[in-house]
Amino acid sequence: MKKLLLPLLLISGTAFGQTKLRPEIDKKAAAIEDKVIEWRRDIHQNPELGNNEVRTAKKVADHLRALGIEVQEGVAVTGVVGILKGGKPGPTVALRADMDALPVSERADLPFKSTVTATYNGQETGVMHACGHDTHVAILMGVAEVLAGMKNELQGTVKFLFQPAEEGIYQEGVTSWGAKQMVEEGVMKDVDAVFGLHIGSQMEVGKIGYRSGPAMAGVDNLEITVHGTQAHGASPWSGVDPIVTSAQIVSGLQTIISRNVNITQTPAVVTVGAIHGGIRHNIIPEKVEMIGTIRTFGDDQQNLVHRRITEIATNIAESAGGKADVNITKLYPSTINDPALTQQMAPTILAAAGEGNVIINELITGAEDFSFFQREKPGLFISLGGMKKGGEPTKTPSHHTPDFYIDEGGFVLGVRVMSYFVVDYMGTKK
Ligand SMILES: [Zn+2]
Ligand SMILES: [Zn+2]
């Protein structure tokens, strides 16, 4: 047995202590597929917006408790933390699933389609798992069941993080995310490494994608107010025109990407999404307000872009005799996969997905609040295929849209790879 096992382990590239548990994981994950699908459909049909995931949280907590896992509820409002202590000492590995749905009305014709409605920002709206977080919850519930069933063999502790509000809470005076709040409540203190996945509606079932280092963008909101001096539109020389100044600022901001960012390393985005100023064709207004979004990859680039925005806006306004107030609000940090952890886990991903099914992701200018966990401890965030086999990505509805659809055939791979992460990491950690 030993003689046989060693060459196999070397072939897979990971001669780790606990890779021997993989066949057992495969068996248990396959056996649980129907249950994972059933949980997912139930959660899909009963979606809840950020910080309102009461029913979902209860379902998770009840499930974990039934497995003999220690449960904490009400973490970061509606979050659930499960702690599974293995039979042997070792590191603590955190696995994360986000639970929140979105204010989107589902259009897809499914037997488990959501008909839930809610009030969001004062508007009546449908509620839908239009980002696939229902699948993340169901997959992690499956992982909990698989690992609880082999608890005595585990060399360490598994910490399950079922977090609320990944999509953020944007209310008067409050801007926050479930992961940020969970970190503030101390969930990462005893964790050695954290893993998470995101289902992808435009990536084929059976595939896993990942990327070392910066993988998803950091997102910041931009607000610029340009103050001028009001004047008659017929005599601009008697005032300071904030509209002309704003036009120069918008053009100036575009030079940050073309002239300041090292485009051989990582791209960045500065978008002005709205400009408001003026009321009549012959009145030069007193001020113009513009808002936009900034996407960067990593702290250095973020600092550079922020500094240049402020310099360009304030100096252009000053040169016109006016003034610009720049206000940048940091939202999500960049999702950065720890390079050493990513390298260590690459063979694990290959072992789970199989040859030909691993994709090195392109940079994504969208964001994920998983980044808050990664700022605390080394973390790896992967994408899991959720598009039906043979589908055409460009013709498949994207996330956050009413026709968003996930093929259920990839869930078992999700359960397997997350479980592999745990046992492989535990096996290598000294
Ligand atoms: Zn989303
Ligand atoms: Zn999402």
mmCIF file with all atom_site columns, C-alpha atoms in Angstrom, residues 60-72 80-85 140-149 151 154 157-160 162:
data_model
loop_
_atom_site.group_PDB
_atom_site.id
_atom_site.type_symbol
_atom_site.label_atom_id
_atom_site.label_alt_id
_atom_site.label_comp_id
_atom_site.label_asym_id
_atom_site.label_entity_id
_atom_site.label_seq_id
_atom_site.pdbx_PDB_ins_code
_atom_site.Cartn_x
_atom_site.Cartn_y
_atom_site.Cartn_z
_atom_site.occupancy
_atom_site.B_iso_or_equiv
_atom_site.pdbx_formal_charge
_atom_site.auth_seq_id
_atom_site.auth_comp_id
_atom_site.auth_asym_id
_atom_site.auth_atom_id
_atom_site.pdbx_PDB_model_num
ATOM 1  C CA . VAL A 1 60  ? -26.924 26.866 8.125  1.00 0.00 ? 60  VAL A CA 1
ATOM 2  C CA . ALA A 1 61  ? -26.755 26.921 11.937 1.00 0.00 ? 61  ALA A CA 1
ATOM 3  C CA . ASP A 1 62  ? -29.235 24.029 12.278 1.00 0.00 ? 62  ASP A CA 1
ATOM 4  C CA . HIS A 1 63  ? -27.248 21.991 9.761  1.00 0.00 ? 63  HIS A CA 1
ATOM 5  C CA . LEU A 1 64  ? -23.886 22.629 11.447 1.00 0.00 ? 64  LEU A CA 1
ATOM 6  C CA . ARG A 1 65  ? -25.313 21.830 14.876 1.00 0.00 ? 65  ARG A CA 1
ATOM 7  C CA . ALA A 1 66  ? -26.789 18.560 13.600 1.00 0.00 ? 66  ALA A CA 1
ATOM 8  C CA . LEU A 1 67  ? -23.268 17.624 12.425 1.00 0.00 ? 67  LEU A CA 1
ATOM 9  C CA . GLY A 1 68  ? -21.871 18.208 15.905 1.00 0.00 ? 68  GLY A CA 1
ATOM 10 C CA . ILE A 1 69  ? -20.094 21.420 14.887 1.00 0.00 ? 69  ILE A CA 1
ATOM 11 C CA . GLU A 1 70  ? -19.798 24.215 17.461 1.00 0.00 ? 70  GLU A CA 1
ATOM 12 C CA . VAL A 1 71  ? -21.894 27.173 16.248 1.00 0.00 ? 71  VAL A CA 1
ATOM 13 C CA . GLN A 1 72  ? -21.842 30.923 16.865 1.00 0.00 ? 72  GLN A CA 1
ATOM 14 C CA . VAL A 1 80  ? -22.766 32.128 11.347 1.00 0.00 ? 80  VAL A CA 1
ATOM 15 C CA . VAL A 1 81  ? -19.393 30.719 12.396 1.00 0.00 ? 81  VAL A CA 1
ATOM 16 C CA . GLY A 1 82  ? -18.916 26.968 12.753 1.00 0.00 ? 82  GLY A CA 1
ATOM 17 C CA . ILE A 1 83  ? -15.921 25.390 14.449 1.00 0.00 ? 83  ILE A CA 1
ATOM 18 C CA . LEU A 1 84  ? -14.995 21.784 13.708 1.00 0.00 ? 84  LEU A CA 1
ATOM 19 C CA . LYS A 1 85  ? -12.121 20.494 15.810 1.00 0.00 ? 85  LYS A CA 1
ATOM 20 C CA . LEU A 1 140 ? -20.021 24.958 2.120  1.00 0.00 ? 140 LEU A CA 1
ATOM 21 C CA . MET A 1 141 ? -22.831 23.141 3.950  1.00 0.00 ? 141 MET A CA 1
ATOM 22 C CA . GLY A 1 142 ? -21.766 20.103 1.912  1.00 0.00 ? 142 GLY A CA 1
ATOM 23 C CA . VAL A 1 143 ? -18.104 20.606 2.836  1.00 0.00 ? 143 VAL A CA 1
ATOM 24 C CA . ALA A 1 144 ? -19.110 20.781 6.509  1.00 0.00 ? 144 ALA A CA 1
ATOM 25 C CA . GLU A 1 145 ? -20.925 17.463 6.205  1.00 0.00 ? 145 GLU A CA 1
ATOM 26 C CA . VAL A 1 146 ? -18.018 15.794 4.382  1.00 0.00 ? 146 VAL A CA 1
ATOM 27 C CA . LEU A 1 147 ? -15.378 17.016 6.844  1.00 0.00 ? 147 LEU A CA 1
ATOM 28 C CA . ALA A 1 148 ? -17.509 16.376 9.938  1.00 0.00 ? 148 ALA A CA 1
ATOM 29 C CA . GLY A 1 149 ? -17.748 12.787 8.720  1.00 0.00 ? 149 GLY A CA 1
ATOM 30 C CA . LYS A 1 151 ? -13.366 14.630 11.868 1.00 0.00 ? 151 LYS A CA 1
ATOM 31 C CA . LEU A 1 154 ? -8.305  15.895 10.544 1.00 0.00 ? 154 LEU A CA 1
ATOM 32 C CA . THR A 1 157 ? -9.495  22.903 13.112 1.00 0.00 ? 157 THR A CA 1
ATOM 33 C CA . VAL A 1 158 ? -11.875 23.987 10.363 1.00 0.00 ? 158 VAL A CA 1
ATOM 34 C CA . LYS A 1 159 ? -13.613 27.320 10.805 1.00 0.00 ? 159 LYS A CA 1
ATOM 35 C CA . PHE A 1 160 ? -16.690 27.834 8.631  1.00 0.00 ? 160 PHE A CA 1
ATOM 36 C CA . PHE A 1 162 ? -20.993 32.017 6.604  1.00 0.00 ? 162 PHE A CA 1
#
